[in-house]
């Protein structure tokens, strides 16, 4: 089975980043000079997938506009001889075949992925959260596609976290098999000392289409008042073969303020034109 389609749930409210996210979708917050969602779309395209479905919601027009052709702006830039900027914009417009579906209410990540069902049909597909980035020499999704093609089973992207962070994430219990892990359990935010491993589930997954059956059966999580993708994943892992793949690149999340600042610094430090100046500035701060 080939993975030809990817879904980006980007309809969340972004409450951890208010008031910045009141009118600006958190997926559009720039990391150095590109919105977070553009890095994700580039990761998808560099992994060989060209059919992308973005789940959007209220107040998310900026996402659609960012990837749309901006005829007027392009004409203006051409008249002013700003060819380099023009080429950058044209590249964005030609990145991929991007489709959009509305999630009218932010009823959770599981509810958002379910909105993709008719676009996906019965094919396997990738899911990439709009606020999780992977920084590394190879696109994270490409690594996961190789694992999927080996087993033709659902593959969850995981990243190792330090012991004091396990209680912030869903943690995988898995049996090692040829460098991957066969998922036996998924424990939501375990207390420190009770985590089954140091492998946190991140916003990168490749699903077989039967995830939709599990999503349809998933009940609303009473505490969060949302249909959670992790609940459907757990139900699936109990009945089906599900693998976890430890991503080689570094995982960054940009959905909260501190993570956003750390991510911005790390992405700036790998840019040739910024690295020297930023390092000097950080030294000047004498922290
Ligand atoms: P988060 O779990 O970070 O939720 O979503 P959130 O609601 O956006 O943010 P907070 O917790 O209020 O700060 C992970 C990804 O799933 C999308 C988000 O846009 C984000 O890219 N999402 C979340 C949806 O598409 N729909 C939802 O109902 C919830």
Short mmCIF file of C-alpha atoms and ligand atoms in Angstrom, two decimals:
data_model
loop_
_atom_site.label_atom_id
_atom_site.label_comp_id
_atom_site.label_asym_id
_atom_site.label_seq_id
_atom_site.Cartn_x
_atom_site.Cartn_y
_atom_site.Cartn_z
CA UNK A 1 0.00 0.00 0.00
CA UNK A 2 1.31 3.48 -0.87
CA UNK A 3 0.72 6.57 1.28
CA UNK A 4 -0.54 9.21 -1.17
CA UNK A 5 -2.52 11.55 1.07
CA UNK A 6 -1.86 13.63 4.17
CA UNK A 7 -4.19 15.39 6.59
CA UNK A 8 -3.31 18.40 8.74
CA UNK A 9 -5.79 19.09 11.56
CA UNK A 10 -5.52 22.87 11.99
CA UNK A 11 -8.92 23.81 13.41
CA UNK A 12 -8.03 23.95 17.11
CA UNK A 13 -8.67 27.04 19.20
CA UNK A 14 -5.05 27.48 20.33
CA UNK A 15 -6.13 28.60 23.80
CA UNK A 16 -2.61 28.17 25.24
CA UNK A 17 -1.40 30.93 22.94
CA UNK A 18 -4.13 33.52 23.46
CA UNK A 19 -4.44 36.41 22.77
CA UNK A 20 -2.01 35.89 19.83
CA UNK A 21 -4.35 33.24 18.41
CA UNK A 22 -7.55 35.25 18.69
CA UNK A 23 -7.46 36.31 15.04
CA UNK A 24 -4.29 34.55 13.85
CA UNK A 25 -4.37 30.74 13.63
CA UNK A 26 -1.55 29.26 15.73
CA UNK A 27 -0.48 27.25 12.66
CA UNK A 28 0.25 30.62 10.97
CA UNK A 29 2.55 31.93 13.71
CA UNK A 30 5.95 32.38 12.04
CA UNK A 31 8.95 30.35 13.12
CA UNK A 32 11.68 32.77 11.97
CA UNK A 33 10.29 33.61 8.51
CA UNK A 34 7.75 30.92 7.67
CA UNK A 35 4.45 29.99 9.30
CA UNK A 36 4.58 26.68 11.19
CA UNK A 37 2.15 25.04 8.76
CA UNK A 38 4.44 25.78 5.81
CA UNK A 39 7.26 23.72 7.37
CA UNK A 40 4.73 20.91 7.74
CA UNK A 41 3.54 21.15 4.14
CA UNK A 42 7.17 21.16 2.97
CA UNK A 43 7.84 18.04 5.07
CA UNK A 44 4.88 16.31 3.40
CA UNK A 45 5.93 17.32 -0.11
CA UNK A 46 9.58 16.32 0.56
CA UNK A 47 8.26 12.93 1.69
CA UNK A 48 6.68 12.36 -1.74
CA UNK A 49 3.02 13.20 -0.96
CA UNK A 50 1.20 15.81 -3.04
CA UNK A 51 -2.44 15.44 -1.96
CA UNK A 52 -2.92 17.41 1.26
CA UNK A 53 -6.14 18.02 3.17
CA UNK A 54 -6.14 20.78 5.78
CA UNK A 55 -8.90 20.71 8.39
CA UNK A 56 -9.70 24.34 9.07
CA UNK A 57 -12.19 26.09 11.29
CA UNK A 58 -13.57 29.50 12.10
CA UNK A 59 -11.04 32.33 11.79
CA UNK A 60 -8.59 30.24 9.78
CA UNK A 61 -8.81 32.09 6.44
CA UNK A 62 -5.18 33.17 6.73
CA UNK A 63 -4.11 29.56 6.12
CA UNK A 64 -6.07 29.36 2.86
CA UNK A 65 -4.77 32.75 1.73
CA UNK A 66 -1.16 31.89 2.52
CA UNK A 67 -1.15 28.99 0.04
CA UNK A 68 -3.36 30.71 -2.54
CA UNK A 69 -2.07 32.54 -5.63
CA UNK A 70 -1.76 36.25 -4.86
CA UNK A 71 -2.02 37.73 -8.37
CA UNK A 72 -1.95 41.41 -7.32
CA UNK A 73 1.00 41.04 -5.00
CA UNK A 74 2.94 39.07 -7.63
CA UNK A 75 2.32 41.79 -10.27
CA UNK A 76 3.48 44.46 -7.81
CA UNK A 77 6.65 42.57 -6.94
CA UNK A 78 7.40 41.96 -10.64
CA UNK A 79 6.95 45.68 -11.44
CA UNK A 80 9.30 46.58 -8.60
CA UNK A 81 11.92 44.08 -9.78
CA UNK A 82 11.72 42.10 -6.52
CA UNK A 83 12.32 38.80 -8.31
CA UNK A 84 13.76 36.85 -5.42
CA UNK A 85 10.76 37.46 -3.11
CA UNK A 86 8.46 36.74 -6.06
CA UNK A 87 10.11 33.35 -6.62
CA UNK A 88 9.65 32.50 -2.91
CA UNK A 89 5.94 33.31 -3.11
CA UNK A 90 5.46 31.38 -6.37
CA UNK A 91 7.16 28.37 -4.77
CA UNK A 92 4.64 28.45 -1.90
CA UNK A 93 1.74 28.61 -4.37
CA UNK A 94 3.04 25.59 -6.29
CA UNK A 95 3.90 23.44 -3.27
CA UNK A 96 1.11 20.89 -3.50
CA UNK A 97 -2.51 20.18 -4.25
CA UNK A 98 -4.09 21.53 -1.06
CA UNK A 99 -7.72 20.81 -0.18
CA UNK A 100 -9.70 22.19 2.75
CA UNK A 101 -12.52 20.85 4.89
CA UNK A 102 -14.24 22.79 7.67
CA UNK A 103 -14.56 21.54 11.22
CA UNK A 104 -17.33 23.86 12.34
CA UNK A 105 -16.76 23.32 16.07
CA UNK A 106 -13.44 22.48 17.76
CA UNK A 107 -14.62 19.13 19.07
CA UNK A 108 -11.17 17.58 19.31
CA UNK A 109 -8.39 16.03 17.25
CA UNK A 110 -10.37 12.82 16.69
CA UNK A 111 -13.39 14.75 15.42
CA UNK A 112 -11.07 16.74 13.11
CA UNK A 113 -9.51 13.61 11.58
CA UNK A 114 -12.97 12.09 11.06
CA UNK A 115 -13.76 15.08 8.82
CA UNK A 116 -11.19 13.67 6.38
CA UNK A 117 -13.02 10.35 5.91
CA UNK A 118 -14.68 11.02 2.56
CA UNK A 119 -11.53 12.61 1.06
CA UNK A 120 -9.39 9.67 2.16
CA UNK A 121 -11.69 6.76 1.22
CA UNK A 122 -10.07 3.41 2.03
CA UNK A 123 -6.42 4.36 1.52
CA UNK A 124 -3.73 4.68 4.16
CA UNK A 125 -2.96 8.31 5.03
CA UNK A 126 -0.65 10.46 7.11
CA UNK A 127 -1.76 12.85 9.87
CA UNK A 128 0.47 15.76 10.87
CA UNK A 129 -0.60 18.16 13.62
CA UNK A 130 -0.39 21.79 12.59
CA UNK A 131 1.73 22.71 15.61
CA UNK A 132 4.36 19.93 15.71
CA UNK A 133 7.62 20.33 13.79
CA UNK A 134 10.44 17.85 13.19
CA UNK A 135 13.90 19.30 12.63
CA UNK A 136 16.42 16.93 11.11
CA UNK A 137 18.40 15.99 8.03
CA UNK A 138 15.54 13.90 6.60
CA UNK A 139 11.80 14.73 6.62
CA UNK A 140 10.26 12.92 9.62
CA UNK A 141 7.31 11.69 7.58
CA UNK A 142 9.62 10.07 5.01
CA UNK A 143 11.16 7.87 7.73
CA UNK A 144 7.68 6.85 8.86
CA UNK A 145 6.52 6.04 5.32
CA UNK A 146 9.42 3.55 5.04
CA UNK A 147 8.25 1.85 8.24
CA UNK A 148 4.64 1.81 7.01
CA UNK A 149 5.66 0.22 3.70
CA UNK A 150 7.50 -2.53 5.61
CA UNK A 151 4.46 -3.57 7.70
CA UNK A 152 1.34 -2.10 5.99
CA UNK A 153 0.06 -1.32 9.51
CA UNK A 154 -0.61 1.91 11.36
CA UNK A 155 2.61 3.67 12.44
CA UNK A 156 2.77 6.24 15.25
CA UNK A 157 5.57 8.79 15.36
CA UNK A 158 7.18 8.96 18.80
CA UNK A 159 9.95 11.02 20.32
CA UNK A 160 12.01 10.28 23.42
CA UNK A 161 11.46 12.74 26.29
CA UNK A 162 13.28 13.27 29.59
CA UNK A 163 11.81 11.67 32.72
CA UNK A 164 10.45 14.92 34.13
CA UNK A 165 8.40 15.46 30.93
CA UNK A 166 6.56 12.11 30.69
CA UNK A 167 3.56 13.43 32.59
CA UNK A 168 2.90 16.01 29.83
CA UNK A 169 2.32 13.46 27.04
CA UNK A 170 0.76 10.20 25.90
CA UNK A 171 3.46 7.57 26.54
CA UNK A 172 3.80 4.35 24.54
CA UNK A 173 4.42 0.90 25.94
CA UNK A 174 6.01 -1.11 23.16
CA UNK A 175 7.88 -4.31 22.38
CA UNK A 176 11.05 -3.74 20.30
CA UNK A 177 11.00 -5.35 16.84
CA UNK A 178 13.70 -4.61 14.21
CA UNK A 179 14.31 -1.06 15.41
CA UNK A 180 10.57 -0.26 15.71
CA UNK A 181 8.15 -0.95 18.55
CA UNK A 182 4.98 -2.99 18.54
CA UNK A 183 2.51 -0.87 20.53
CA UNK A 184 1.04 -2.68 23.54
CA UNK A 185 -0.43 0.28 25.39
CA UNK A 186 -0.70 4.06 25.40
CA UNK A 187 -0.80 5.76 28.80
CA UNK A 188 -2.09 9.36 28.88
CA UNK A 189 0.09 11.65 31.02
CA UNK A 190 1.52 9.06 33.45
CA UNK A 191 2.97 10.33 36.71
CA UNK A 192 6.77 10.46 36.92
CA UNK A 193 8.01 7.00 37.90
CA UNK A 194 4.93 5.24 36.45
CA UNK A 195 5.59 5.77 32.75
CA UNK A 196 5.93 2.57 30.71
CA UNK A 197 8.74 4.16 28.62
CA UNK A 198 10.21 7.51 27.59
CA UNK A 199 8.49 7.46 24.16
CA UNK A 200 5.94 10.25 23.73
CA UNK A 201 3.29 10.15 21.04
CA UNK A 202 3.70 13.21 18.81
CA UNK A 203 1.67 14.79 16.03
CA UNK A 204 2.86 12.41 13.28
CA UNK A 205 0.95 9.25 12.37
CA UNK A 206 0.25 7.04 9.37
CA UNK A 207 -3.09 5.28 9.62
CA UNK A 208 -4.77 2.51 7.74
CA UNK A 209 -8.32 3.62 6.87
CA UNK A 210 -9.88 1.48 9.62
CA UNK A 211 -8.97 4.26 12.10
CA UNK A 212 -12.23 5.87 10.92
CA UNK A 213 -14.22 2.91 12.34
CA UNK A 214 -12.52 3.44 15.71
CA UNK A 215 -13.11 7.19 15.56
CA UNK A 216 -16.82 6.70 14.87
CA UNK A 217 -17.03 4.53 17.98
CA UNK A 218 -15.00 6.88 20.20
CA UNK A 219 -17.03 8.60 22.90
CA UNK A 220 -16.57 12.20 23.95
CA UNK A 221 -13.89 12.53 26.62
CA UNK A 222 -15.86 13.93 29.54
CA UNK A 223 -13.00 15.92 31.05
CA UNK A 224 -11.94 17.64 27.80
CA UNK A 225 -15.40 17.60 26.14
CA UNK A 226 -13.65 16.49 22.95
CA UNK A 227 -13.32 13.39 20.77
CA UNK A 228 -9.67 12.54 21.18
CA UNK A 229 -7.57 10.90 18.49
CA UNK A 230 -5.53 9.16 21.22
CA UNK A 231 -8.66 7.33 22.48
CA UNK A 232 -9.28 5.90 19.00
CA UNK A 233 -5.58 4.99 18.66
CA UNK A 234 -5.67 3.13 21.97
CA UNK A 235 -8.77 1.17 20.93
CA UNK A 236 -7.11 0.33 17.60
CA UNK A 237 -3.84 -0.75 19.26
CA UNK A 238 -5.78 -3.19 21.47
CA UNK A 239 -7.24 -5.01 18.46
CA UNK A 240 -4.83 -4.41 15.59
CA UNK A 241 -1.09 -4.41 14.95
CA UNK A 242 0.18 -0.87 15.49
CA UNK A 243 3.85 0.16 15.35
CA UNK A 244 5.71 3.07 16.90
CA UNK A 245 8.63 4.66 15.06
CA UNK A 246 11.14 6.77 17.00
CA UNK A 247 11.83 9.82 14.84
CA UNK A 248 15.49 10.67 14.27
CA UNK A 249 14.90 14.42 13.99
CA UNK A 250 14.27 16.74 16.91
CA UNK A 251 10.63 17.27 17.84
CA UNK A 252 9.44 20.81 18.49
CA UNK A 253 5.97 21.86 19.42
CA UNK A 254 4.87 25.44 18.86
CA UNK A 255 1.45 25.38 20.52
CA UNK A 256 2.49 27.05 23.77
CA UNK A 257 4.55 30.14 24.47
CA UNK A 258 7.75 28.64 25.89
CA UNK A 259 7.97 25.89 23.26
CA UNK A 260 7.39 28.47 20.55
CA UNK A 261 10.29 30.62 21.81
CA UNK A 262 12.65 27.61 22.05
CA UNK A 263 11.66 26.44 18.56
CA UNK A 264 12.22 29.89 17.07
CA UNK A 265 15.72 30.07 18.59
CA UNK A 266 16.69 26.62 17.34
CA UNK A 267 15.40 27.26 13.83
CA UNK A 268 17.20 30.63 13.73
CA UNK A 269 20.47 29.03 14.91
CA UNK A 270 20.58 26.79 11.82
CA UNK A 271 20.06 29.68 9.38
CA UNK A 272 23.38 30.89 7.96
CA UNK A 273 22.35 34.56 7.88
CA UNK A 274 21.15 34.57 11.51
CA UNK A 275 23.34 32.12 13.38
CA UNK A 276 26.32 34.38 14.12
CA UNK A 277 24.28 37.41 15.14
CA UNK A 278 21.90 35.41 17.34
CA UNK A 279 24.75 33.56 19.11
CA UNK A 280 26.47 36.89 19.83
CA UNK A 281 23.22 38.34 21.15
CA UNK A 282 22.57 35.34 23.44
CA UNK A 283 26.13 35.72 24.84
CA UNK A 284 25.54 39.43 25.45
CA UNK A 285 22.54 38.55 27.66
CA UNK A 286 24.95 36.87 30.15
CA UNK A 287 22.19 34.58 31.45
P1 LIG B 1 -4.03 20.76 20.24
O1 LIG B 1 -4.16 19.53 21.03
O2 LIG B 1 -2.75 21.51 20.36
O3 LIG B 1 -5.28 21.70 20.57
O4 LIG B 1 -4.26 20.37 18.73
P2 LIG B 1 -5.69 23.20 20.31
O5 LIG B 1 -7.13 23.24 20.66
O6 LIG B 1 -5.34 23.70 18.95
O7 LIG B 1 -4.80 24.08 21.32
P3 LIG B 1 -5.03 24.49 22.84
O8 LIG B 1 -4.85 23.22 23.63
O9 LIG B 1 -6.41 25.09 22.94
O10 LIG B 1 -3.95 25.51 23.11
C1 LIG B 1 -3.32 19.66 17.94
C2 LIG B 1 -3.65 19.95 16.48
O11 LIG B 1 -4.98 19.54 16.18
C3 LIG B 1 -5.76 20.62 15.70
C4 LIG B 1 -5.04 21.88 16.15
O12 LIG B 1 -5.32 22.96 15.27
C5 LIG B 1 -3.57 21.45 16.16
O13 LIG B 1 -2.96 21.63 14.90
N1 LIG B 1 -7.15 20.52 16.22
C6 LIG B 1 -7.38 20.45 17.57
C7 LIG B 1 -8.21 20.50 15.33
O14 LIG B 1 -8.03 20.56 14.10
N2 LIG B 1 -9.49 20.46 15.83
C8 LIG B 1 -9.75 20.37 17.16
O15 LIG B 1 -10.94 20.33 17.54
C9 LIG B 1 -8.67 20.38 18.06
#
